[in-house]
mmCIF file of N, CA, C and O in Angstrom:
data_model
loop_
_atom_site.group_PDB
_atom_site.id
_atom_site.type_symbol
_atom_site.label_atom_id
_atom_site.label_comp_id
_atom_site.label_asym_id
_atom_site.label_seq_id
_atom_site.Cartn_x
_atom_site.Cartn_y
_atom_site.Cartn_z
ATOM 1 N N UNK K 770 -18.567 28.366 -42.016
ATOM 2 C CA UNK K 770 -19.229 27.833 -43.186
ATOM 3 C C UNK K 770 -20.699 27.595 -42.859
ATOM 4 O O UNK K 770 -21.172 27.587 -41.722
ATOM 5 N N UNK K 771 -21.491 27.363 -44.224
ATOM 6 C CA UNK K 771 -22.807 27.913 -43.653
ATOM 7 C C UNK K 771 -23.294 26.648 -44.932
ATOM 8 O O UNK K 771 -23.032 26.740 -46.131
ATOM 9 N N UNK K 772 -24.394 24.991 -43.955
ATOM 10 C CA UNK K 772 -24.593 24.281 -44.637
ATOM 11 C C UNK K 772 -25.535 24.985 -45.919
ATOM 12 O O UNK K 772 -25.134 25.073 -47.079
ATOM 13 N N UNK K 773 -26.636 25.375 -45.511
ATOM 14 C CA UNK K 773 -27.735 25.923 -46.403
ATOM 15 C C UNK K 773 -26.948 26.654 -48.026
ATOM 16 O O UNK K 773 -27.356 26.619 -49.187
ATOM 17 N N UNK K 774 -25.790 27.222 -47.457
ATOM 18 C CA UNK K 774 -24.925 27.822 -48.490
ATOM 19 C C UNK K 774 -24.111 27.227 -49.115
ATOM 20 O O UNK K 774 -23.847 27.542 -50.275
ATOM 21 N N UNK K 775 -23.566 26.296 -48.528
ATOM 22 C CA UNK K 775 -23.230 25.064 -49.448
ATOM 23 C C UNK K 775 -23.581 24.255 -50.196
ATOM 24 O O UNK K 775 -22.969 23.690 -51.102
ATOM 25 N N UNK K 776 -24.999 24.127 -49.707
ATOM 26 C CA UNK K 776 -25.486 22.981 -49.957
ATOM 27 C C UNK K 776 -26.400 23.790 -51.742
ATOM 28 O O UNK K 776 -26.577 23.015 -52.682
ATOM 29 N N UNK K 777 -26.830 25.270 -51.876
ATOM 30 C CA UNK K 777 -27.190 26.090 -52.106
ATOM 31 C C UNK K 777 -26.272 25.814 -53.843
ATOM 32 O O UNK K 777 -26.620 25.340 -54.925
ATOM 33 N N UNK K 778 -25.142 26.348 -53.355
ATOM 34 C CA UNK K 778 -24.025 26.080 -54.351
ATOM 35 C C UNK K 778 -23.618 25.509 -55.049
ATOM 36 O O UNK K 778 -23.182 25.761 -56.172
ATOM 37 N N UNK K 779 -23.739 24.167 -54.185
ATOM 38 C CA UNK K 779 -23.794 22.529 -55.091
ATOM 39 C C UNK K 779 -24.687 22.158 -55.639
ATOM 40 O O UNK K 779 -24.589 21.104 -56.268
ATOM 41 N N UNK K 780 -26.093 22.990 -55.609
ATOM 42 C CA UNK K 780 -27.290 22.088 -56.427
ATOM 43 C C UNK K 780 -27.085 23.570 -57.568
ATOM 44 O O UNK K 780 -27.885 23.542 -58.503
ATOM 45 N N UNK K 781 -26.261 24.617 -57.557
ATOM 46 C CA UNK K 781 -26.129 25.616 -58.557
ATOM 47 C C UNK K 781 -25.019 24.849 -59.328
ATOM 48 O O UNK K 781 -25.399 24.679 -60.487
ATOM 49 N N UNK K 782 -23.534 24.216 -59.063
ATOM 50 C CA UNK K 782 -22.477 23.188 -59.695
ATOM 51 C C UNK K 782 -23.293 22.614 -60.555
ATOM 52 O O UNK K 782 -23.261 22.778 -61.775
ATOM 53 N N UNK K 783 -24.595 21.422 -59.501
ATOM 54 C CA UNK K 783 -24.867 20.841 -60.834
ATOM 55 C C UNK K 783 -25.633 21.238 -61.790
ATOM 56 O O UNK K 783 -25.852 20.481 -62.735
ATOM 57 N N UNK K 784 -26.223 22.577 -61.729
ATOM 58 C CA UNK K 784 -27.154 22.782 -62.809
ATOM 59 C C UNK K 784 -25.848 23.191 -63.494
ATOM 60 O O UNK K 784 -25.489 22.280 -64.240
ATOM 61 N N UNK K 785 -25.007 24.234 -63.509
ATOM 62 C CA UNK K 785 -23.926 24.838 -64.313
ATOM 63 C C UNK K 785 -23.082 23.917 -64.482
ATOM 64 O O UNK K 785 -23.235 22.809 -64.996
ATOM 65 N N UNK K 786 -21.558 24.722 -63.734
ATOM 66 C CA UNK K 786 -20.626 23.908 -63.638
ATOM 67 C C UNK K 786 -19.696 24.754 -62.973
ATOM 68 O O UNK K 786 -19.703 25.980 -63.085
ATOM 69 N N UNK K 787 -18.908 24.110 -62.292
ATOM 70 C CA UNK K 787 -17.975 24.738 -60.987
ATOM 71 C C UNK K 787 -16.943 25.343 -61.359
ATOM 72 O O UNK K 787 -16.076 25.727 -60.574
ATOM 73 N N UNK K 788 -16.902 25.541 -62.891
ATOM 74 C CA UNK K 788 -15.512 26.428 -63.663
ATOM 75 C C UNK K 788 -16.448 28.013 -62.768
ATOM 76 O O UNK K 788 -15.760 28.777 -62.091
ATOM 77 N N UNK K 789 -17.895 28.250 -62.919
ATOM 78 C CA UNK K 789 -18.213 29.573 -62.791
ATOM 79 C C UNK K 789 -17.940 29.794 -60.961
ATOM 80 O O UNK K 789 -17.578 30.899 -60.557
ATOM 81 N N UNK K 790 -18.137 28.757 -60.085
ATOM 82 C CA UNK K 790 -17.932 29.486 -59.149
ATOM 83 C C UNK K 790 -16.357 29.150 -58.777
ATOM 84 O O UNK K 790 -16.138 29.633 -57.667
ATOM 85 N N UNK K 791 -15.080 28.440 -59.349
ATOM 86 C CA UNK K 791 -14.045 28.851 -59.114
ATOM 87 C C UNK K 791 -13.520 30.229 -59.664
ATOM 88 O O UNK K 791 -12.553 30.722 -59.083
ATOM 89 N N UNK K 792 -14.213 31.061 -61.005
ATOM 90 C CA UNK K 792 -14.062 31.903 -61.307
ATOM 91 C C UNK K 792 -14.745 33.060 -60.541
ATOM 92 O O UNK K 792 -14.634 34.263 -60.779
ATOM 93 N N UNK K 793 -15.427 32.496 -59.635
ATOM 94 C CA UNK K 793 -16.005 33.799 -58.873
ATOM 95 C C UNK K 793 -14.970 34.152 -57.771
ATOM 96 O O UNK K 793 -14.562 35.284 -57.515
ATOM 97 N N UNK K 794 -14.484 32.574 -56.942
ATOM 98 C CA UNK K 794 -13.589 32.817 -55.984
ATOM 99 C C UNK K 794 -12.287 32.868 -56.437
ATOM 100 O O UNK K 794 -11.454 32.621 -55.565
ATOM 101 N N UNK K 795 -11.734 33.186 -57.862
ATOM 102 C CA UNK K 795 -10.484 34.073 -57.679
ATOM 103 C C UNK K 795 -11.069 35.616 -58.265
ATOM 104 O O UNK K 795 -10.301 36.576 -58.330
ATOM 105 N N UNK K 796 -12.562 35.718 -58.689
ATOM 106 C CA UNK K 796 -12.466 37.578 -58.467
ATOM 107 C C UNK K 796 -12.415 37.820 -56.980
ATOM 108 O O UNK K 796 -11.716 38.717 -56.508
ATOM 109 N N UNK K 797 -12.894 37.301 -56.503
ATOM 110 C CA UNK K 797 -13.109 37.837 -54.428
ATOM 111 C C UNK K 797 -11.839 37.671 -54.173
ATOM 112 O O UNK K 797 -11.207 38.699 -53.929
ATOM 113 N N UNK K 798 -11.050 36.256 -54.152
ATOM 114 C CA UNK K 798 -9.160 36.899 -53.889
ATOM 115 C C UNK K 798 -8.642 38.066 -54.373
ATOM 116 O O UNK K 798 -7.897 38.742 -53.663
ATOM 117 N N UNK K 799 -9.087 38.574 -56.069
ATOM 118 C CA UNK K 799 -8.330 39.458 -56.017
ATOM 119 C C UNK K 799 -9.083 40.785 -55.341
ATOM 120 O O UNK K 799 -8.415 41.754 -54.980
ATOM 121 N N UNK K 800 -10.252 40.749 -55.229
ATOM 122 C CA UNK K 800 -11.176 41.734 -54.843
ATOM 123 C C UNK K 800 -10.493 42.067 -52.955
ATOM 124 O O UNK K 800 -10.439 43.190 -52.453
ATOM 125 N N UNK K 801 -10.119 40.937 -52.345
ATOM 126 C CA UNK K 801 -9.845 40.707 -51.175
ATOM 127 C C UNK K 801 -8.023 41.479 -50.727
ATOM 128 O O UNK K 801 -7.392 41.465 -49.670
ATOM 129 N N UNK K 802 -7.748 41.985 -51.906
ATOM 130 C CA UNK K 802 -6.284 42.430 -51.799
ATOM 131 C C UNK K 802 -6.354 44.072 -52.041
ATOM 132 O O UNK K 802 -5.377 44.809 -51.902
ATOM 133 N N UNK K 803 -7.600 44.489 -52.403
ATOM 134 C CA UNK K 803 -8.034 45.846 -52.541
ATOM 135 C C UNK K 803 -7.481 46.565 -51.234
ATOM 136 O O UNK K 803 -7.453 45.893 -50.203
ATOM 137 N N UNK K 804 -7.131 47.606 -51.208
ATOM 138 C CA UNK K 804 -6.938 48.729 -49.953
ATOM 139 C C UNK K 804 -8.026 49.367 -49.664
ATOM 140 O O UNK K 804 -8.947 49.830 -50.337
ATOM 141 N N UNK K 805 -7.778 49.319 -48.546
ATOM 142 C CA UNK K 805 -9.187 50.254 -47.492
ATOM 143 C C UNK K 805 -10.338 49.059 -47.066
ATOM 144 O O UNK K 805 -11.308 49.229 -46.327
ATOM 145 N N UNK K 806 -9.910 47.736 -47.796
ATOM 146 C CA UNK K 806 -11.135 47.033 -47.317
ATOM 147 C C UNK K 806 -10.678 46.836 -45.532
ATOM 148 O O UNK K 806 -9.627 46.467 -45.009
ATOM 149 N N UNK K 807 -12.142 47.318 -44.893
ATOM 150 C CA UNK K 807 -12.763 46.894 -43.449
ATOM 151 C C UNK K 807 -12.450 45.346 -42.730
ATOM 152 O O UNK K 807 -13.028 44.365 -43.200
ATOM 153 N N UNK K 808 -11.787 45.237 -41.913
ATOM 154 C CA UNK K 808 -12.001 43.439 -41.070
ATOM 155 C C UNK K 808 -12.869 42.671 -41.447
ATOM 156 O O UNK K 808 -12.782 41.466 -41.684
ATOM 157 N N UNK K 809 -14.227 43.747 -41.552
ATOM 158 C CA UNK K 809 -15.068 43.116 -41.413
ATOM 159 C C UNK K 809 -15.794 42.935 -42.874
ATOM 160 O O UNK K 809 -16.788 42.211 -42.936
ATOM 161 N N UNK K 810 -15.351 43.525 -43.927
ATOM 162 C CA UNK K 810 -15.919 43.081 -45.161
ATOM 163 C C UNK K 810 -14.717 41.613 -45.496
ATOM 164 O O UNK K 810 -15.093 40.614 -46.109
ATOM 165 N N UNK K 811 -13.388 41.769 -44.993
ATOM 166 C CA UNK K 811 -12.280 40.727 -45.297
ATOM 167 C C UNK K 811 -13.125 39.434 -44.991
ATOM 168 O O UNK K 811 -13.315 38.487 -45.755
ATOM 169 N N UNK K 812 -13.649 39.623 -43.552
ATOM 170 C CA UNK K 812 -14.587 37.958 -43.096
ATOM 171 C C UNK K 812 -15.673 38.024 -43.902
ATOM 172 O O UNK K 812 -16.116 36.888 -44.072
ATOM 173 N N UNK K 813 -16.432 39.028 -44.597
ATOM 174 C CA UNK K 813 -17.116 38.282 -45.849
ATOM 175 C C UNK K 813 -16.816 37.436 -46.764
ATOM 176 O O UNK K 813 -17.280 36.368 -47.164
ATOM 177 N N UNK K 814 -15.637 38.354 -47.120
ATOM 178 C CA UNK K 814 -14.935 37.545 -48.421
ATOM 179 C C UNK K 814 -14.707 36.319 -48.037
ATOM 180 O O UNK K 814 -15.089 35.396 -48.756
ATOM 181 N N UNK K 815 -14.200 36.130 -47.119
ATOM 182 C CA UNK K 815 -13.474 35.020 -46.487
ATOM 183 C C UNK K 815 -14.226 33.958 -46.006
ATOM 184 O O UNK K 815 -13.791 32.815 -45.869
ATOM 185 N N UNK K 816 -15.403 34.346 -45.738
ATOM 186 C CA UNK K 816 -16.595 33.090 -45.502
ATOM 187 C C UNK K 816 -16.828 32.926 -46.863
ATOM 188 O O UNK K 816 -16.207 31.940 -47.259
ATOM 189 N N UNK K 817 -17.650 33.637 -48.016
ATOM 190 C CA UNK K 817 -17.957 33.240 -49.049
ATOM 191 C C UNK K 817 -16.989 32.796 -50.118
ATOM 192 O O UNK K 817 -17.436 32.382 -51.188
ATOM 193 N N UNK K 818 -15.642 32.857 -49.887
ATOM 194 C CA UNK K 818 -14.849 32.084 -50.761
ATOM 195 C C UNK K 818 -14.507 30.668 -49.767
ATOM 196 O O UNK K 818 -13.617 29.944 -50.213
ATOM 197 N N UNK K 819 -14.980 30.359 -48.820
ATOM 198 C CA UNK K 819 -14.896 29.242 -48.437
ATOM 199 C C UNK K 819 -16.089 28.526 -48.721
ATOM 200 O O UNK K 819 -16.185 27.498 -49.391
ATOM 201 N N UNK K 820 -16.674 28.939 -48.351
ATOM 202 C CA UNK K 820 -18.129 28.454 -49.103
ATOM 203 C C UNK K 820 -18.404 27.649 -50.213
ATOM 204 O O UNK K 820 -18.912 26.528 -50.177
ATOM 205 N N UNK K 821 -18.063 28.243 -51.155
ATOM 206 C CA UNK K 821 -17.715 27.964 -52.303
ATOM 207 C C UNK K 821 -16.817 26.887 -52.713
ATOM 208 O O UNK K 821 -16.960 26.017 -53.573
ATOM 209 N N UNK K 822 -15.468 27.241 -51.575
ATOM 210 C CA UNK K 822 -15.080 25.959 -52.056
ATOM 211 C C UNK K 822 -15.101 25.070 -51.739
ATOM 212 O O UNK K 822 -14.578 24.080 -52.250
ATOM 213 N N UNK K 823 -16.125 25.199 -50.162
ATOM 214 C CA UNK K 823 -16.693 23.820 -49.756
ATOM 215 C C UNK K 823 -17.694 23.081 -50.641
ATOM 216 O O UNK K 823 -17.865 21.868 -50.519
ATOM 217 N N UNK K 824 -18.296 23.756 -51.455
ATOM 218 C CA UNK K 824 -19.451 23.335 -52.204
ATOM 219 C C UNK K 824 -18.744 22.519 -53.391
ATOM 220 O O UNK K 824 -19.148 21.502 -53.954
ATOM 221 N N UNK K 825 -17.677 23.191 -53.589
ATOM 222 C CA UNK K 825 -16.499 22.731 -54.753
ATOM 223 C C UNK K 825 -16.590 20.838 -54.262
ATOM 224 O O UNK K 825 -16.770 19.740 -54.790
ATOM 225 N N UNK K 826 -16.354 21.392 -53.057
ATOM 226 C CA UNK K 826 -15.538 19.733 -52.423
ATOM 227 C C UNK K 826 -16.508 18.962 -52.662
ATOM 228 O O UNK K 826 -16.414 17.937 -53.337
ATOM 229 N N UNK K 827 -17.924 19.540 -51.928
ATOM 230 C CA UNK K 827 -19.004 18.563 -51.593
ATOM 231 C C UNK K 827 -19.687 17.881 -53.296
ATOM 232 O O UNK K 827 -20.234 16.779 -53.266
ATOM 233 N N UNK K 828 -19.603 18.458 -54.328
ATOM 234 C CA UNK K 828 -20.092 18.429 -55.606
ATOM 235 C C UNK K 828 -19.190 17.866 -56.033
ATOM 236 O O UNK K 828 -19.630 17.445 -57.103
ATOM 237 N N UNK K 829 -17.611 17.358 -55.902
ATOM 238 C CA UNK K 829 -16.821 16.260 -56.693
ATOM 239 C C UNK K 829 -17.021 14.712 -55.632
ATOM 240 O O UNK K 829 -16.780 13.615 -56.135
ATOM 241 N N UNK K 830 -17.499 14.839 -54.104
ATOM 242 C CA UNK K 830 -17.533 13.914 -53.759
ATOM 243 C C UNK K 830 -19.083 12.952 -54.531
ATOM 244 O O UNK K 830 -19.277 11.759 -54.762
ATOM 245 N N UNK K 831 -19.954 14.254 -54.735
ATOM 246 C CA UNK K 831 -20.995 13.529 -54.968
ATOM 247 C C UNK K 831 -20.720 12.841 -56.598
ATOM 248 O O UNK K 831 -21.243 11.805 -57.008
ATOM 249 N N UNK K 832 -19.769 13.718 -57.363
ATOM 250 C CA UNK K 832 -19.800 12.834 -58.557
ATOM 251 C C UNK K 832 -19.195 11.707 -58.425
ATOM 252 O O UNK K 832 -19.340 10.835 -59.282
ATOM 253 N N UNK K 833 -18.185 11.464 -57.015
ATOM 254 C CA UNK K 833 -17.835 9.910 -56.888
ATOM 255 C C UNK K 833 -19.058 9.253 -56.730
ATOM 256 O O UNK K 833 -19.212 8.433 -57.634
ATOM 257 N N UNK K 834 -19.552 9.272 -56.310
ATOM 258 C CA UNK K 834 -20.837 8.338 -55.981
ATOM 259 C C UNK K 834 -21.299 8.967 -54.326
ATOM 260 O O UNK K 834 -22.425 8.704 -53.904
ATOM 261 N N UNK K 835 -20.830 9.366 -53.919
ATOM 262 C CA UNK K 835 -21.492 10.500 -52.381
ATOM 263 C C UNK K 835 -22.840 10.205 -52.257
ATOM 264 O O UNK K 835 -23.173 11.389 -52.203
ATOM 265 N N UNK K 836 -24.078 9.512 -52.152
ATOM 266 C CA UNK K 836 -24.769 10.656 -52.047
ATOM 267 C C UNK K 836 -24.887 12.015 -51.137
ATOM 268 O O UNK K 836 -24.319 12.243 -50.070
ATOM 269 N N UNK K 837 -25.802 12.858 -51.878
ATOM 270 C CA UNK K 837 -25.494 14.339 -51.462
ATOM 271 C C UNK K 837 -25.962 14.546 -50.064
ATOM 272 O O UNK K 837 -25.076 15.307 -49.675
ATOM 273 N N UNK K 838 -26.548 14.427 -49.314
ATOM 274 C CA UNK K 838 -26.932 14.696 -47.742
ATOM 275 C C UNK K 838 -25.885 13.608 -47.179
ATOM 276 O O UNK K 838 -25.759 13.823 -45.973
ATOM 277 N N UNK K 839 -25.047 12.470 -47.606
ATOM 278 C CA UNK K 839 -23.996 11.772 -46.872
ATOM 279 C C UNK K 839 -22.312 13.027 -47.177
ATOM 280 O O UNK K 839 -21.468 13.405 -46.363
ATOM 281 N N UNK K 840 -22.421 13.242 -48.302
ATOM 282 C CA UNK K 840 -21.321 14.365 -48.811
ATOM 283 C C UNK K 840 -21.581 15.295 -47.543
ATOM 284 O O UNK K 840 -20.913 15.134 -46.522
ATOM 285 N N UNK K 841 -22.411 16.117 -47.622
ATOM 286 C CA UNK K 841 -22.906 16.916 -46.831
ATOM 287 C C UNK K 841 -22.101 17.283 -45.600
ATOM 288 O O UNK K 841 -21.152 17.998 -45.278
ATOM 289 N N UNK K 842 -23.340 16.056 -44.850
ATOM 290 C CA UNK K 842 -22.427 15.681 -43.552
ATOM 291 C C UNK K 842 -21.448 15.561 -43.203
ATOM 292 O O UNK K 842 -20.936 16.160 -42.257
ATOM 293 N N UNK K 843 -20.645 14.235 -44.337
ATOM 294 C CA UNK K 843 -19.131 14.442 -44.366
ATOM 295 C C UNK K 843 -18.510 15.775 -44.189
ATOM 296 O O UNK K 843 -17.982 16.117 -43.131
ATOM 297 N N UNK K 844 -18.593 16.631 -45.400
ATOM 298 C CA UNK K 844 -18.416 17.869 -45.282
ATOM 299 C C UNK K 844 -18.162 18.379 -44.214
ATOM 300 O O UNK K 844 -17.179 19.119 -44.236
ATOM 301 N N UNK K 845 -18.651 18.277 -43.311
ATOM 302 C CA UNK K 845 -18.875 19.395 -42.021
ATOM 303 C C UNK K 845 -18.699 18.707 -41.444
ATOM 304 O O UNK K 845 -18.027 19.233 -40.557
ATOM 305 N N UNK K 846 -18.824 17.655 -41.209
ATOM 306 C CA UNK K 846 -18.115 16.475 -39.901
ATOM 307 C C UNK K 846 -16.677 17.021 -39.767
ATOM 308 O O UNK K 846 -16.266 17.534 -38.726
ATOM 309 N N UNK K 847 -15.582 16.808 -41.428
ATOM 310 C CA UNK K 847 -14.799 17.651 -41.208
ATOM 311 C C UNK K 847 -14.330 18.893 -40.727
ATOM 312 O O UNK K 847 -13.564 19.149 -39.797
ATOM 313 N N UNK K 848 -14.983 19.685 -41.602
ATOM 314 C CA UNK K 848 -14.821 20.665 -41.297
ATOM 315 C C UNK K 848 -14.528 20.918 -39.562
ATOM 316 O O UNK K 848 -13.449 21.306 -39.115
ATOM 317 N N UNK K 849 -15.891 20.564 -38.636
ATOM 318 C CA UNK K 849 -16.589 20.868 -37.176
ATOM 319 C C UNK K 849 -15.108 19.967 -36.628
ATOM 320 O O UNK K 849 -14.853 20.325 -35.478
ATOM 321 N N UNK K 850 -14.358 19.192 -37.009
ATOM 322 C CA UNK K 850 -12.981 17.988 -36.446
ATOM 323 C C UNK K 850 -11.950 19.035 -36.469
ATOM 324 O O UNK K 850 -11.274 19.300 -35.474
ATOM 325 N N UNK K 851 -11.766 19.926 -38.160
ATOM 326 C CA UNK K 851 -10.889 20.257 -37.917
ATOM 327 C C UNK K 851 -10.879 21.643 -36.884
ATOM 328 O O UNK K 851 -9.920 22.108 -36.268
ATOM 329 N N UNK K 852 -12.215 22.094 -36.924
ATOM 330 C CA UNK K 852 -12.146 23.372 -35.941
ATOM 331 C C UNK K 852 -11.519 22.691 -34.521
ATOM 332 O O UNK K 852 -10.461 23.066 -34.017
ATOM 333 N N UNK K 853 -12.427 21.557 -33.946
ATOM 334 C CA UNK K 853 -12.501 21.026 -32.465
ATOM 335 C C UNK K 853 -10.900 20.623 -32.358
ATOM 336 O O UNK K 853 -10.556 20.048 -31.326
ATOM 337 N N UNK K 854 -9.913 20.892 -33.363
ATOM 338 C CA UNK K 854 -8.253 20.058 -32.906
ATOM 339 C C UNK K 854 -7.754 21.659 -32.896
ATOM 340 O O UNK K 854 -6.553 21.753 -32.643
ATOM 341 N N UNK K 855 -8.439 22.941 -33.122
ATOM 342 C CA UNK K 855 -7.140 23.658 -33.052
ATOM 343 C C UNK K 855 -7.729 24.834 -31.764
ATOM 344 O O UNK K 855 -6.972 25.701 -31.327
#
């Protein structure tokens, strides 16, 4: 996951609204089930639909009251915990 791209995403949530980028990340699932796709286009997909739905996460914490560079962090604090346990 890539902060700048998250963070990127969530200030796009709040201008829009996150119906458009959950609708982006189920075209890339289904886009992601295509034949002949490469390893290495799969870890595109697969970073940028995470992405996304990290930005998902980070943009409902901030409508709790988050602020957004504490969301952020959170964000990836997780994230960087759950990599470091497996």
């Amino acid at each position: 996951m890539k902060l700048p791209v998250i963070k990127s995403l969530t200030e796009f949530i709040d201008s829009h609204d996150e119906d458009y980028v959950l609708e982006a990340v189920d075209v890339l699932e289904h886009l992601s089930m295509a034949k002949g796709l490469k390893d290495e286009e799969l870890d595109v997909i697969g970073e940028l639909i995470s992405n996304m739905l990290g930005a998902v996460e980070v943009s409902k914490m901030i409508k709790q009251g988050t602020p957004k560079q504490q969301a952020l962090n959170d964000f990836m604090g997780r994230v960087l915990g759950s990599i470091d346990k497996t």
